[in-house]
């Protein structure tokens, strides 16, 4: 995918679950979700001018070594596990926002 605003990487998960290699741009979302799960060579820097980084990532992800990696590291996911992971991320985001919400609510109560 060339998207740098994809929210949860579900298309990446679907591709990997079917044994299809992926090439991803480095961005906040993909780095958080996939940096430790995929070979680094499958990710590229979208801010570098020219096609070389993307082409290198495509070359790596379509190599015989990539097929071997996919066979040795099958993506074991289901919609249930994806939903559970997504819900855990929502819970974490809500919890990390609670101090701000409490602070804002105290302003309203003070008025």
Short mmCIF file of C-alpha atoms in Angstrom, two decimals:
data_model
loop_
_atom_site.label_atom_id
_atom_site.label_comp_id
_atom_site.label_asym_id
_atom_site.label_seq_id
_atom_site.Cartn_x
_atom_site.Cartn_y
_atom_site.Cartn_z
CA UNK A 1 0.00 0.00 0.00
CA UNK A 2 1.15 3.54 -0.64
CA UNK A 3 -1.26 5.00 1.89
CA UNK A 4 0.31 6.92 4.75
CA UNK A 5 -3.03 7.64 6.40
CA UNK A 6 -4.41 4.10 6.63
CA UNK A 7 -5.68 3.73 10.14
CA UNK A 8 -5.27 0.15 11.27
CA UNK A 9 -3.41 -1.74 8.59
CA UNK A 10 -6.26 -4.16 7.90
CA UNK A 11 -5.40 -4.39 4.20
CA UNK A 12 -1.83 -5.28 5.18
CA UNK A 13 -3.12 -7.94 7.57
CA UNK A 14 -5.38 -9.42 4.88
CA UNK A 15 -2.55 -9.56 2.35
CA UNK A 16 -0.13 -11.21 4.77
CA UNK A 17 -2.78 -13.66 6.00
CA UNK A 18 -3.21 -14.81 2.39
CA UNK A 19 0.55 -15.18 1.94
CA UNK A 20 1.02 -12.06 -0.15
CA UNK A 21 4.06 -9.92 0.64
CA UNK A 22 3.53 -6.23 1.32
CA UNK A 23 5.51 -3.05 0.79
CA UNK A 24 4.75 -0.22 3.19
CA UNK A 25 5.77 3.40 3.55
CA UNK A 26 7.27 4.40 6.86
CA UNK A 27 4.65 6.42 8.67
CA UNK A 28 3.50 6.64 12.26
CA UNK A 29 0.73 4.07 11.94
CA UNK A 30 2.61 1.45 9.94
CA UNK A 31 5.78 1.83 11.98
CA UNK A 32 3.78 1.21 15.17
CA UNK A 33 1.86 -1.76 13.77
CA UNK A 34 4.33 -3.48 11.46
CA UNK A 35 7.91 -2.36 12.20
CA UNK A 36 8.60 -5.32 14.48
CA UNK A 37 6.50 -7.81 12.53
CA UNK A 38 7.93 -7.46 9.01
CA UNK A 39 11.38 -7.44 7.44
CA UNK A 40 12.72 -3.87 7.49
CA UNK A 41 13.51 -4.11 3.76
CA UNK A 42 9.78 -4.25 2.99
CA UNK A 43 9.30 -0.69 4.24
CA UNK A 44 10.48 2.46 2.49
CA UNK A 45 10.78 6.16 3.27
CA UNK A 46 8.09 8.04 1.31
CA UNK A 47 9.88 11.35 1.91
CA UNK A 48 12.91 10.37 -0.15
CA UNK A 49 12.62 11.79 -3.65
CA UNK A 50 12.67 9.36 -6.52
CA UNK A 51 11.50 5.81 -6.90
CA UNK A 52 14.63 4.03 -5.65
CA UNK A 53 13.46 3.35 -2.05
CA UNK A 54 10.08 2.04 -3.22
CA UNK A 55 11.64 -0.09 -5.94
CA UNK A 56 14.15 -1.55 -3.46
CA UNK A 57 11.32 -2.48 -1.09
CA UNK A 58 9.33 -4.06 -3.93
CA UNK A 59 12.40 -6.00 -5.05
CA UNK A 60 12.96 -7.26 -1.51
CA UNK A 61 9.31 -8.20 -0.90
CA UNK A 62 9.10 -10.15 -4.16
CA UNK A 63 12.37 -12.03 -3.76
CA UNK A 64 12.72 -15.77 -3.11
CA UNK A 65 13.85 -14.87 0.42
CA UNK A 66 10.55 -13.07 0.96
CA UNK A 67 8.61 -16.20 0.00
CA UNK A 68 10.72 -18.18 2.45
CA UNK A 69 10.12 -15.58 5.16
CA UNK A 70 6.36 -15.68 4.56
CA UNK A 71 6.36 -19.49 4.72
CA UNK A 72 8.36 -19.45 7.97
CA UNK A 73 6.33 -16.60 9.53
CA UNK A 74 2.69 -17.07 8.52
CA UNK A 75 0.37 -14.34 9.67
CA UNK A 76 -1.94 -15.96 12.21
CA UNK A 77 -4.83 -13.53 12.37
CA UNK A 78 -8.57 -13.52 12.31
CA UNK A 79 -11.16 -10.79 12.35
CA UNK A 80 -11.66 -11.62 16.02
CA UNK A 81 -7.97 -11.14 16.88
CA UNK A 82 -7.82 -7.95 14.77
CA UNK A 83 -10.88 -6.62 16.58
CA UNK A 84 -9.38 -7.48 19.96
CA UNK A 85 -6.15 -5.69 19.09
CA UNK A 86 -8.08 -2.69 17.80
CA UNK A 87 -10.17 -2.55 20.98
CA UNK A 88 -7.00 -2.70 23.10
CA UNK A 89 -5.62 0.24 21.12
CA UNK A 90 -8.86 2.18 21.66
CA UNK A 91 -8.71 1.44 25.40
CA UNK A 92 -5.11 2.63 25.53
CA UNK A 93 -5.97 5.83 23.64
CA UNK A 94 -8.94 6.55 25.90
CA UNK A 95 -6.90 5.91 29.04
CA UNK A 96 -4.02 8.11 27.87
CA UNK A 97 -6.52 10.92 27.18
CA UNK A 98 -8.19 10.74 30.60
CA UNK A 99 -5.93 13.28 32.36
CA UNK A 100 -6.75 15.84 29.66
CA UNK A 101 -10.47 15.05 29.86
CA UNK A 102 -10.42 15.39 33.66
CA UNK A 103 -8.62 18.71 33.39
CA UNK A 104 -11.10 20.02 30.81
CA UNK A 105 -14.08 18.87 32.87
CA UNK A 106 -12.71 20.68 35.94
CA UNK A 107 -12.69 23.95 33.94
CA UNK A 108 -16.35 23.51 33.14
CA UNK A 109 -17.20 22.74 36.76
CA UNK A 110 -15.29 25.81 38.02
CA UNK A 111 -17.36 28.19 35.88
#
